Coordinates of C-alpha atoms in Angstrom, one line a residue:
X233 CA 27.7 79.9 126.3
X234 CA 24.3 79.2 124.9
X235 CA 22.7 81.1 122.0
X236 CA 20.4 83.2 124.1
X237 CA 22.3 83.9 127.3
X238 CA 25.0 82.7 129.7
X239 CA 23.6 80.6 132.5
X240 CA 25.4 79.6 135.7
X241 CA 24.2 77.0 138.1
X242 CA 25.4 76.2 141.5
X243 CA 26.3 72.6 141.2
X244 CA 29.2 70.4 141.1
X245 CA 29.8 70.9 137.4
X246 CA 30.4 74.6 137.9
X247 CA 32.7 74.2 140.8
X248 CA 36.4 73.6 140.1
X249 CA 38.1 71.7 142.9
X250 CA 41.7 70.5 142.8
X251 CA 44.3 69.7 145.5
X252 CA 45.8 73.1 145.2
X253 CA 42.7 75.3 144.8
X254 CA 39.0 75.5 144.3
X255 CA 36.7 77.9 142.5
X256 CA 33.2 77.8 143.7
X257 CA 30.1 79.6 142.4
X258 CA 27.3 80.5 144.8
X259 CA 24.4 83.0 144.9
X260 CA 26.6 85.9 146.0
X261 CA 29.6 85.5 143.7
X262 CA 32.6 83.4 142.6
X263 CA 34.9 82.4 145.4
X264 CA 38.5 81.3 145.2
X265 CA 40.3 79.1 147.8
X266 CA 44.1 78.5 147.7
X267 CA 45.1 75.6 149.8
X268 CA 48.3 75.6 151.8
X269 CA 51.1 73.2 150.9
X270 CA 54.4 72.0 152.3
X271 CA 56.3 74.2 150.0
X272 CA 57.1 77.7 150.8
X273 CA 55.4 79.1 147.7
X274 CA 52.0 78.1 146.2
X275 CA 52.2 76.1 143.0
X276 CA 49.1 77.8 141.7
X277 CA 49.7 80.7 139.4
X278 CA 47.5 83.6 138.4
X279 CA 47.4 82.3 134.8
X280 CA 45.8 79.1 136.0
X281 CA 43.0 80.8 137.9
X282 CA 42.3 83.3 135.0
X283 CA 42.2 80.4 132.5
X284 CA 39.6 78.7 134.6
X285 CA 37.5 81.9 134.9
X286 CA 37.7 82.4 131.1
X287 CA 36.2 78.9 130.6
X288 CA 33.1 80.4 132.3
X289 CA 33.5 83.5 130.1
X290 CA 34.3 85.6 133.1
X291 CA 36.5 88.4 132.1
X292 CA 35.8 90.8 134.9
X293 CA 37.5 89.8 138.2
X294 CA 39.5 91.3 141.1
X295 CA 43.1 90.5 140.2
X296 CA 44.6 91.8 143.5
X297 CA 42.4 89.5 145.6
X298 CA 43.5 86.6 143.4
X299 CA 47.1 87.4 143.8
X300 CA 46.7 87.8 147.6
X301 CA 44.9 84.5 147.9
X302 CA 47.8 82.8 145.9
X303 CA 50.3 84.6 148.1
X304 CA 48.6 83.7 151.4
X305 CA 47.5 80.1 150.4
X306 CA 45.8 79.9 153.7
X307 CA 42.7 77.9 152.6
X308 CA 40.5 80.9 153.1
X309 CA 37.7 81.4 150.6
X310 CA 37.7 84.9 149.0
X311 CA 35.3 86.5 146.5
X312 CA 37.1 87.3 143.3
X313 CA 34.3 88.1 141.0
X314 CA 30.6 88.9 140.7
X315 CA 28.2 86.6 138.9
X316 CA 28.0 88.2 135.4
X317 CA 24.6 89.3 134.2
X318 CA 23.2 87.0 131.4
X319 CA 24.0 88.3 127.8
X320 CA 20.6 88.3 126.0
X321 CA 20.8 88.5 122.2
X322 CA 18.0 90.0 120.0
X323 CA 15.7 87.6 118.2
X324 CA 15.5 87.9 114.4
X325 CA 12.2 89.6 113.2
X326 CA 10.1 87.2 111.1
X327 CA 7.1 88.9 109.5
X328 CA 4.5 86.8 107.6
X329 CA 1.6 88.6 106.0
X330 CA -1.3 86.5 104.8
X331 CA -3.6 88.1 102.1
X332 CA -7.2 88.8 103.1
X333 CA -8.4 86.0 100.9
X334 CA -5.7 83.7 102.2
X335 CA -4.6 82.9 98.7
X336 CA -1.0 84.0 99.2
X337 CA 1.5 84.9 101.9
X338 CA 4.5 87.2 101.9
X339 CA 7.6 86.9 104.1
X340 CA 10.1 89.5 105.4
X341 CA 13.0 88.6 107.6
X342 CA 15.2 91.3 109.4
X343 CA 18.1 90.9 111.7
X344 CA 18.3 93.7 114.3
X345 CA 21.7 94.6 115.8
X346 CA 23.0 91.9 118.2
X347 CA 20.5 89.5 116.7
X348 CA 21.2 85.9 116.8
X349 CA 21.5 83.8 113.7
X350 CA 18.5 81.9 112.2
X351 CA 18.6 78.6 110.4
X352 CA 16.3 77.7 107.5
X353 CA 14.7 74.9 109.6
X354 CA 13.9 77.4 112.4
X355 CA 12.5 79.9 109.8
X356 CA 10.2 77.3 108.3
X357 CA 9.1 76.2 111.7
X358 CA 8.2 79.8 112.6
X359 CA 6.3 80.1 109.4
X360 CA 4.3 77.0 110.2
X361 CA 3.6 78.1 113.7
X362 CA 2.1 81.3 112.3
X363 CA -0.2 79.0 110.3
X364 CA 1.1 79.0 106.8
X365 CA 1.5 75.4 105.9
X366 CA 0.5 75.0 102.2
X367 CA 2.0 76.2 98.9
X368 CA 5.3 77.1 100.4
X369 CA 8.2 77.6 98.0
X370 CA 11.4 76.9 99.9
X371 CA 13.5 78.7 97.3
X372 CA 11.6 81.9 97.9
X373 CA 11.8 81.4 101.7
X374 CA 15.6 81.1 101.3
X375 CA 15.6 84.3 99.2
X376 CA 13.8 86.2 102.0
X377 CA 16.3 84.7 104.5
X378 CA 19.3 85.7 102.4
X379 CA 18.1 89.2 101.5
X380 CA 16.9 90.6 104.8
X381 CA 14.4 93.5 104.6
X382 CA 12.9 92.5 101.3
X383 CA 9.3 91.2 101.2
X384 CA 8.9 88.0 99.2
X385 CA 5.6 86.2 98.2
X386 CA 6.7 82.8 99.3
X387 CA 3.4 80.8 99.5
X388 CA 0.6 80.6 97.0
X389 CA -2.7 78.8 97.4
X390 CA -4.1 76.2 95.0
X391 CA -7.0 78.0 93.3
X392 CA -10.2 76.1 93.0
X393 CA -11.3 75.2 89.5
X394 CA -14.9 76.4 89.1
X395 CA -17.4 74.1 87.6
X396 CA -18.4 74.6 83.9
X397 CA -21.9 75.8 83.2
X398 CA -24.4 73.5 81.5
X399 CA -24.8 74.2 77.8
X400 CA -26.6 72.9 74.8
X401 CA -24.6 71.0 72.1
X402 CA -26.4 71.1 68.8
X403 CA -26.3 68.0 66.7
X404 CA -27.9 69.6 63.6
X405 CA -25.8 72.1 61.7
X406 CA -27.4 75.5 61.9
X407 CA -24.3 77.5 61.0
X408 CA -24.8 77.4 57.3
X409 CA -28.4 78.7 57.5
X410 CA -28.8 81.4 54.9
X411 CA -25.6 80.6 53.1
X412 CA -25.9 79.8 49.4
X413 CA -25.0 76.3 48.4
X414 CA -21.5 76.1 46.9
X415 CA -21.3 74.3 43.5
X416 CA -18.6 71.9 42.3
X417 CA -16.9 74.7 40.3
X418 CA -16.6 77.0 43.3
X419 CA -19.5 79.2 42.3
X420 CA -22.6 79.5 44.4
X421 CA -26.3 78.7 43.7
X422 CA -28.3 81.7 44.8
X423 CA -31.5 79.8 44.2
X424 CA -30.6 77.4 47.1
X425 CA -30.0 79.7 50.1
X426 CA -30.4 77.1 52.9
X427 CA -32.8 79.4 54.7
X428 CA -34.5 76.5 56.5
X429 CA -33.0 73.6 58.5
X430 CA -34.9 70.4 57.9
X431 CA -35.0 67.4 60.3
X432 CA -36.6 63.9 60.2
X433 CA -38.7 62.3 62.9
X434 CA -36.4 60.8 65.5
X435 CA -33.4 62.9 64.7
X436 CA -31.2 63.9 67.6
X437 CA -31.4 67.7 67.5
X438 CA -29.4 68.7 70.6
X439 CA -28.0 67.5 73.8
X440 CA -27.7 69.2 77.2
X441 CA -24.2 68.9 78.6
X442 CA -24.7 69.0 82.4
X443 CA -22.9 71.5 84.7
X444 CA -19.9 70.3 86.7
X445 CA -19.2 70.8 90.4
X446 CA -15.6 71.9 89.8
X447 CA -12.4 71.0 91.8
X448 CA -11.8 72.5 95.3
X449 CA -8.6 74.4 96.0
X450 CA -6.6 75.0 99.2
X451 CA -5.5 78.3 100.8
X452 CA -2.1 78.9 102.3
X453 CA -3.4 78.1 105.8
X454 CA -4.4 74.6 104.6
X455 CA -8.1 75.2 104.5
X456 CA -10.1 73.8 101.6
X457 CA -11.4 76.5 99.2
X458 CA -14.7 75.5 97.7
X459 CA -15.2 75.7 93.9
X460 CA -18.2 77.5 92.4
X461 CA -20.5 74.9 90.8
X462 CA -21.5 75.5 87.2
X463 CA -24.9 77.0 86.5
X464 CA -27.6 74.6 85.4
X465 CA -30.0 75.4 82.6
X466 CA -33.4 74.2 81.5
X467 CA -33.6 71.8 78.6
X468 CA -34.9 74.1 75.8
X469 CA -37.5 71.7 74.5
X470 CA -40.2 73.4 72.4
X471 CA -43.0 72.2 70.1
X472 CA -42.7 68.7 68.8
X473 CA -39.5 68.0 70.6
X474 CA -39.1 65.1 73.0
X475 CA -36.7 65.0 75.9
X476 CA -35.0 61.6 76.6
X477 CA -33.0 60.9 79.8
X478 CA -33.3 64.5 80.8
X479 CA -30.8 65.7 78.2
X480 CA -31.4 64.4 74.7
X481 CA -33.7 66.4 72.4
X482 CA -35.3 64.4 69.6
X483 CA -37.6 65.5 66.8
X484 CA -41.1 64.1 67.3
X485 CA -42.1 64.9 63.7
X486 CA -40.4 65.7 60.5
X487 CA -40.3 69.4 59.8
X488 CA -38.4 72.7 60.1
X489 CA -36.0 73.1 63.0
X490 CA -36.8 76.5 64.4
X491 CA -35.2 78.2 67.4
X492 CA -37.5 80.7 68.9
X493 CA -37.6 82.3 72.4
X494 CA -34.5 80.2 73.3
X495 CA -36.4 77.0 72.6
X496 CA -35.8 74.3 70.0
X497 CA -39.0 73.6 68.0
X498 CA -39.9 71.4 65.0
X499 CA -42.7 73.0 63.0
X500 CA -44.5 71.2 60.2
X501 CA -45.0 74.5 58.4
X502 CA -42.7 77.0 56.7
X503 CA -44.1 80.4 56.2
X504 CA -42.6 82.8 53.6
X505 CA -43.8 86.3 54.2
X506 CA -42.8 87.6 50.8
X507 CA -42.1 86.2 47.3
X508 CA -40.1 83.2 46.6
X509 CA -37.2 84.8 44.6
X510 CA -33.6 85.6 45.0
X511 CA -34.2 86.8 48.6
X512 CA -35.4 83.3 49.7
X513 CA -34.0 80.9 47.1
X514 CA -35.7 77.7 46.3
X515 CA -37.8 76.1 49.1
X516 CA -37.7 72.4 49.8
X517 CA -39.5 71.2 52.9
X518 CA -40.9 67.9 54.4
X519 CA -43.9 69.7 55.9
X520 CA -46.3 72.3 54.7
X521 CA -45.3 75.6 53.0
X522 CA -47.1 78.8 53.1
X523 CA -46.0 81.6 50.7
X524 CA -47.6 85.0 51.4
X525 CA -46.4 86.3 48.1
X526 CA -45.8 84.8 44.7
X527 CA -43.3 82.3 43.2
X528 CA -41.1 84.1 40.6
X529 CA -39.9 82.6 37.3
X530 CA -37.3 79.9 37.6
X531 CA -37.8 79.3 41.4
X532 CA -38.9 76.1 43.0
X533 CA -41.2 75.2 46.0
X534 CA -41.3 71.5 46.9
X535 CA -43.0 70.1 49.9
X536 CA -44.0 66.7 51.2
X537 CA -46.9 68.4 52.8
X538 CA -49.3 71.0 51.4
X539 CA -48.3 74.2 49.6
X540 CA -50.4 77.3 49.8
X541 CA -49.5 80.3 47.7
X542 CA -51.4 83.6 48.2
X543 CA -50.1 85.2 45.0
X544 CA -49.3 83.7 41.6
X545 CA -46.9 81.1 40.3
X546 CA -45.1 82.7 37.3
X547 CA -42.9 80.3 35.4
X548 CA -41.9 78.5 38.7
X549 CA -42.2 74.9 39.8
X550 CA -44.4 73.9 42.7
X551 CA -44.8 70.4 44.1
X552 CA -46.7 69.2 47.2
X553 CA -49.4 66.9 48.5
X554 CA -52.0 69.6 47.9
X555 CA -51.2 72.8 46.0
X556 CA -53.4 75.8 46.5
X557 CA -52.6 78.9 44.4
X558 CA -55.1 81.6 45.3
X559 CA -54.4 84.0 42.5
X560 CA -53.4 81.6 39.7
X561 CA -50.7 80.0 37.5
X562 CA -48.9 81.8 34.7
X563 CA -46.8 79.0 33.3
X564 CA -44.8 81.0 30.8
X565 CA -44.1 77.7 29.1
X566 CA -41.6 76.8 31.9
X567 CA -41.8 75.0 35.2
X568 CA -44.8 73.0 36.3
X569 CA -47.3 72.4 39.1
X570 CA -47.6 68.9 40.6
X571 CA -49.7 67.6 43.5
X572 CA -50.0 64.1 44.9
X573 CA -53.6 64.9 45.6
X574 CA -55.3 68.2 44.6
X575 CA -54.5 71.4 42.8
X576 CA -56.7 74.5 43.4
X577 CA -56.1 77.7 41.5
X578 CA -58.0 80.8 40.3
X579 CA -56.7 80.4 36.7
X580 CA -54.2 78.4 34.8
X581 CA -52.5 79.9 31.7
X582 CA -49.7 78.4 29.5
X583 CA -48.9 75.9 32.3
X584 CA -48.3 72.2 32.9
X585 CA -50.3 70.9 35.9
X586 CA -50.6 67.4 37.3
X587 CA -52.7 66.2 40.2
X588 CA -53.1 62.7 41.6
X589 CA -56.8 63.4 42.5
X590 CA -58.5 66.6 41.4
X591 CA -57.7 70.0 39.7
X592 CA -60.2 72.7 40.7
X593 CA -60.1 76.1 38.8
X594 CA -62.4 78.9 39.7
X595 CA -62.0 81.0 36.5
X596 CA -60.2 79.8 33.3
X597 CA -57.8 77.3 31.9
X598 CA -55.9 78.7 28.9
X599 CA -53.6 76.9 26.5
X600 CA -52.3 74.5 29.2
X601 CA -51.6 70.9 29.6
X602 CA -53.4 69.7 32.8
X603 CA -54.1 66.2 34.0
X604 CA -55.9 64.8 37.1
X605 CA -56.3 61.3 38.4
X606 CA -60.0 61.8 38.9
X607 CA -61.6 65.2 38.2
X608 CA -60.9 68.5 36.5
X609 CA -63.5 71.1 37.6
X610 CA -63.6 74.5 36.0
X611 CA -66.8 76.0 37.2
X612 CA -66.2 79.5 38.6
X613 CA -67.5 82.8 37.2
X614 CA -66.4 82.1 33.7
X615 CA -65.5 78.4 33.9
X616 CA -63.7 78.5 30.6
X617 CA -61.3 75.9 29.0
X618 CA -59.6 77.1 25.9
X619 CA -56.6 75.5 24.1
X620 CA -54.2 72.9 25.2
X621 CA -55.1 69.5 26.6
X622 CA -57.2 68.7 29.7
X623 CA -57.1 65.1 31.0
X624 CA -59.0 63.4 33.8
X625 CA -59.5 59.9 35.0
X626 CA -63.2 60.3 35.7
X627 CA -64.8 63.7 35.0
X628 CA -64.1 67.0 33.3
X629 CA -66.6 69.7 34.1
X630 CA -66.7 73.2 32.8
X631 CA -69.0 76.1 31.8
X632 CA -67.5 76.7 28.4
X633 CA -65.0 74.7 26.3
X634 CA -63.4 76.2 23.2
X635 CA -64.2 79.4 21.4
X636 CA -66.1 80.6 18.4
X637 CA -62.8 80.9 16.7
X638 CA -62.5 77.0 16.8
X639 CA -59.4 77.1 19.0
X640 CA -58.0 73.6 19.1
X641 CA -58.7 72.1 22.5
X642 CA -58.5 68.5 23.7
X643 CA -60.5 66.9 26.5
X644 CA -59.6 63.4 27.6
X645 CA -61.3 61.2 30.2
X646 CA -61.5 57.6 31.2
X647 CA -57.8 57.0 31.7
X648 CA -55.8 58.3 34.6
X649 CA -53.0 60.4 32.9
X650 CA -50.4 59.5 35.5
X651 CA -51.3 55.8 35.3
X652 CA -51.1 56.0 31.5
X653 CA -47.7 57.7 31.7
X654 CA -46.5 55.1 34.2
X655 CA -47.9 52.3 32.0
X656 CA -46.0 53.6 29.0
X657 CA -42.8 54.0 31.0
X658 CA -43.0 50.4 32.3
X659 CA -43.6 49.1 28.7
X660 CA -40.4 50.8 27.6
X661 CA -38.5 49.4 30.6
X662 CA -39.8 45.9 29.9
X663 CA -38.4 46.1 26.4
X664 CA -35.0 47.1 27.7
X665 CA -35.0 44.3 30.3
X666 CA -36.1 41.7 27.7
X667 CA -33.2 42.7 25.3
X668 CA -30.7 42.4 28.2
X669 CA -32.3 39.0 29.2
X670 CA -32.0 37.7 25.6
X671 CA -28.3 38.7 25.4
X672 CA -27.6 37.1 28.8
X673 CA -29.3 33.8 27.9
X674 CA -27.4 33.6 24.6
X675 CA -24.1 34.1 26.4
X676 CA -25.1 31.5 29.0
X677 CA -26.0 29.0 26.3
X678 CA -22.5 29.4 24.7
X679 CA -20.8 29.0 28.1
X680 CA -22.9 26.0 29.1
X681 CA -22.0 24.2 25.9
X682 CA -18.3 24.2 26.8
X683 CA -16.6 21.4 28.7
X684 CA -17.0 22.3 32.3
X685 CA -14.0 20.3 33.4
X686 CA -11.6 22.2 31.2
X687 CA -13.2 25.6 31.4
X688 CA -10.8 28.5 32.2
X689 CA -11.3 30.2 35.6
X690 CA -12.4 33.5 34.0
X691 CA -15.0 31.8 31.9
X692 CA -16.3 30.0 35.0
X693 CA -16.5 33.3 36.9
X694 CA -18.4 34.8 33.9
X695 CA -20.8 31.9 33.9
X696 CA -21.6 32.5 37.6
X697 CA -22.1 36.3 37.0
X698 CA -24.4 35.7 34.0
X699 CA -26.5 33.2 35.9
X700 CA -27.1 35.7 38.7
X701 CA -27.8 38.4 36.2
X702 CA -30.4 36.2 34.5
X703 CA -32.3 35.6 37.7
X704 CA -32.2 39.3 38.5
X705 CA -33.6 40.3 35.1
X706 CA -36.3 37.6 35.2
X707 CA -37.4 39.0 38.6
X708 CA -37.4 42.6 37.3
X709 CA -39.5 41.6 34.3
X710 CA -42.0 39.8 36.4
X711 CA -42.4 42.7 38.8
X712 CA -43.0 45.2 36.0
X713 CA -45.5 42.9 34.3
X714 CA -47.4 42.5 37.5
X715 CA -47.6 46.3 37.8
X716 CA -48.8 46.7 34.2
X717 CA -51.5 44.1 34.9
X718 CA -52.6 46.1 38.0
X719 CA -52.7 49.4 36.0
X720 CA -54.8 47.6 33.3
X721 CA -57.3 46.6 36.0
X722 CA -57.5 50.3 37.0
X723 CA -58.0 51.3 33.3
X724 CA -61.0 48.9 33.1
X725 CA -62.6 50.7 36.0
X726 CA -62.2 54.1 34.3
X727 CA -64.1 53.4 31.1
X728 CA -67.1 55.3 32.4
X729 CA -65.5 58.8 32.1
X730 CA -67.7 61.8 31.6
X731 CA -67.3 65.3 30.2
X732 CA -70.0 67.8 31.4
X733 CA -70.4 71.3 30.0
X734 CA -73.0 73.5 31.7
X735 CA -73.0 76.2 28.9
X736 CA -71.3 75.7 25.5
X737 CA -68.8 73.5 23.8
X738 CA -67.4 74.8 20.5
X739 CA -66.1 73.3 17.3
X740 CA -62.3 72.7 17.4
X741 CA -62.7 70.7 20.6
X742 CA -61.7 67.0 20.4
X743 CA -63.2 64.7 23.0
X744 CA -61.5 61.4 24.0
X745 CA -63.3 59.0 26.3
X746 CA -61.2 55.9 26.9
X747 CA -60.3 54.7 23.4
X748 CA -63.2 56.6 21.8
X749 CA -62.6 59.9 20.0
X750 CA -65.2 62.5 18.9
X751 CA -64.4 65.9 17.3
X752 CA -67.0 68.5 18.0
X753 CA -68.2 70.0 14.8
X754 CA -71.0 72.3 16.0
X755 CA -71.8 74.3 19.0
X756 CA -73.4 72.2 21.7
X757 CA -75.0 73.5 24.9
X758 CA -75.8 72.0 28.3
X759 CA -74.5 68.6 27.5
X760 CA -72.9 65.5 29.0
X761 CA -70.6 63.4 26.9
X762 CA -70.0 59.7 27.8
X763 CA -69.0 56.4 26.2
X764 CA -71.6 53.7 25.5
X765 CA -71.8 50.8 23.0
X766 CA -68.5 51.7 21.4
X767 CA -69.3 55.4 20.7
X768 CA -69.4 58.7 22.4
X769 CA -72.9 59.8 23.2
X770 CA -74.3 63.2 24.0
X771 CA -76.8 63.6 26.9
X772 CA -78.3 66.3 28.9
X773 CA -76.1 68.2 31.4
X774 CA -76.9 67.0 34.9

């Protein structure tokens, strides 16, 4: 008996032959022969013949013919049974459904009536023959086998991992932009709003992180599933930004980091479209600053470049290379204006103004302290200087100085005010250094007078430190004295300062040229004041 069907073959293995009988299978049936013997009755019994037939799983036979053959035992072959028809058992139904995208497969096993059994190995082999070879979970296959009629997802593909998109990694913090600076006590400084992000030349601004290809997957049929590569992007280099190695963005200049139109730019100019006040906070920038409005009291604008203000500066502080204030300066006895080169303003009132080169005023200077390295020019419509102190290294020019009320006004030329201030500061520093040097030398003298062979380790260490300090102080003193000598040379070249008044200069005005002093005691017109032969002389305005 085989699993599928009963098969008979006409060969020696199917024939049964003994001395007493034979059972032979041929194409027409099963034949029995009982051989004769010397005894009166055959030794073959019905049970023996039936037992042999059962070995072939033949249960339907002609019993009467068998008994007659045994009775006769004449050696004649008689047909005792037909060849049985093969018994065909039903195959188990194995259904495998593969998803349209081939990313999973389900299994359903059913056993119809008269179905043969199905082993796990056979089931897996059938699954493989259908084509599912990857991602098979044998536990789930067994579940489908053990619970016929239930559909089980038994195989899952390996999904591809799509590539990541290219992106820009910023190396300059832009998250705190517009957030007030937090002070040590936890409060915030609303005058420092961090509205602008400043960078230096050569700074790494951003970096392009390239897209990746991703990792391929595999479907349940064993086919590779391609991953989607990440999307590439352009390097967002804008103005004054250099691209290195196709991915690094470096600042080509110092300035404001500005992201506009999805591009990273470094601009040398900050433009404030309104007043500098609580809405903007203080402005500090390494490039140029343009303020379309005014600078309100207590606020600061500082720039390494030029500062241009379309309105006024009212009690604020402005510093830059060149400072241009189109409306004017209302100092309000607070803040100051300071330029490395020039200051240009319509008027200056109750203010402190410094310029490394020139101060140019188109209207009036009232009750202010202003100083310029070279020239102060007040020559506009009124060209008036009244009150305060005006200092210039070379020339002061104005239309009118002082008033008929003898307002105290000082004009000083011939010495660069900033150099003079530096000179005085250095003199004070030299005094401090000399005092420290004297103390150090006294301490060294005491230590050196001791017996070096018996000196305690701490004294020896102190001797070494004081020796180093002495050399340092001597070097400091020498550097400062050299600077003082250089300033004195510049002073000598400024002794030819001039004050020029194109209209009137009134009593109450004090004129200082170098070391010479002259109070004005009467109204003078169209004059030029200069130093010569140890006195201040009055000449014609030129």
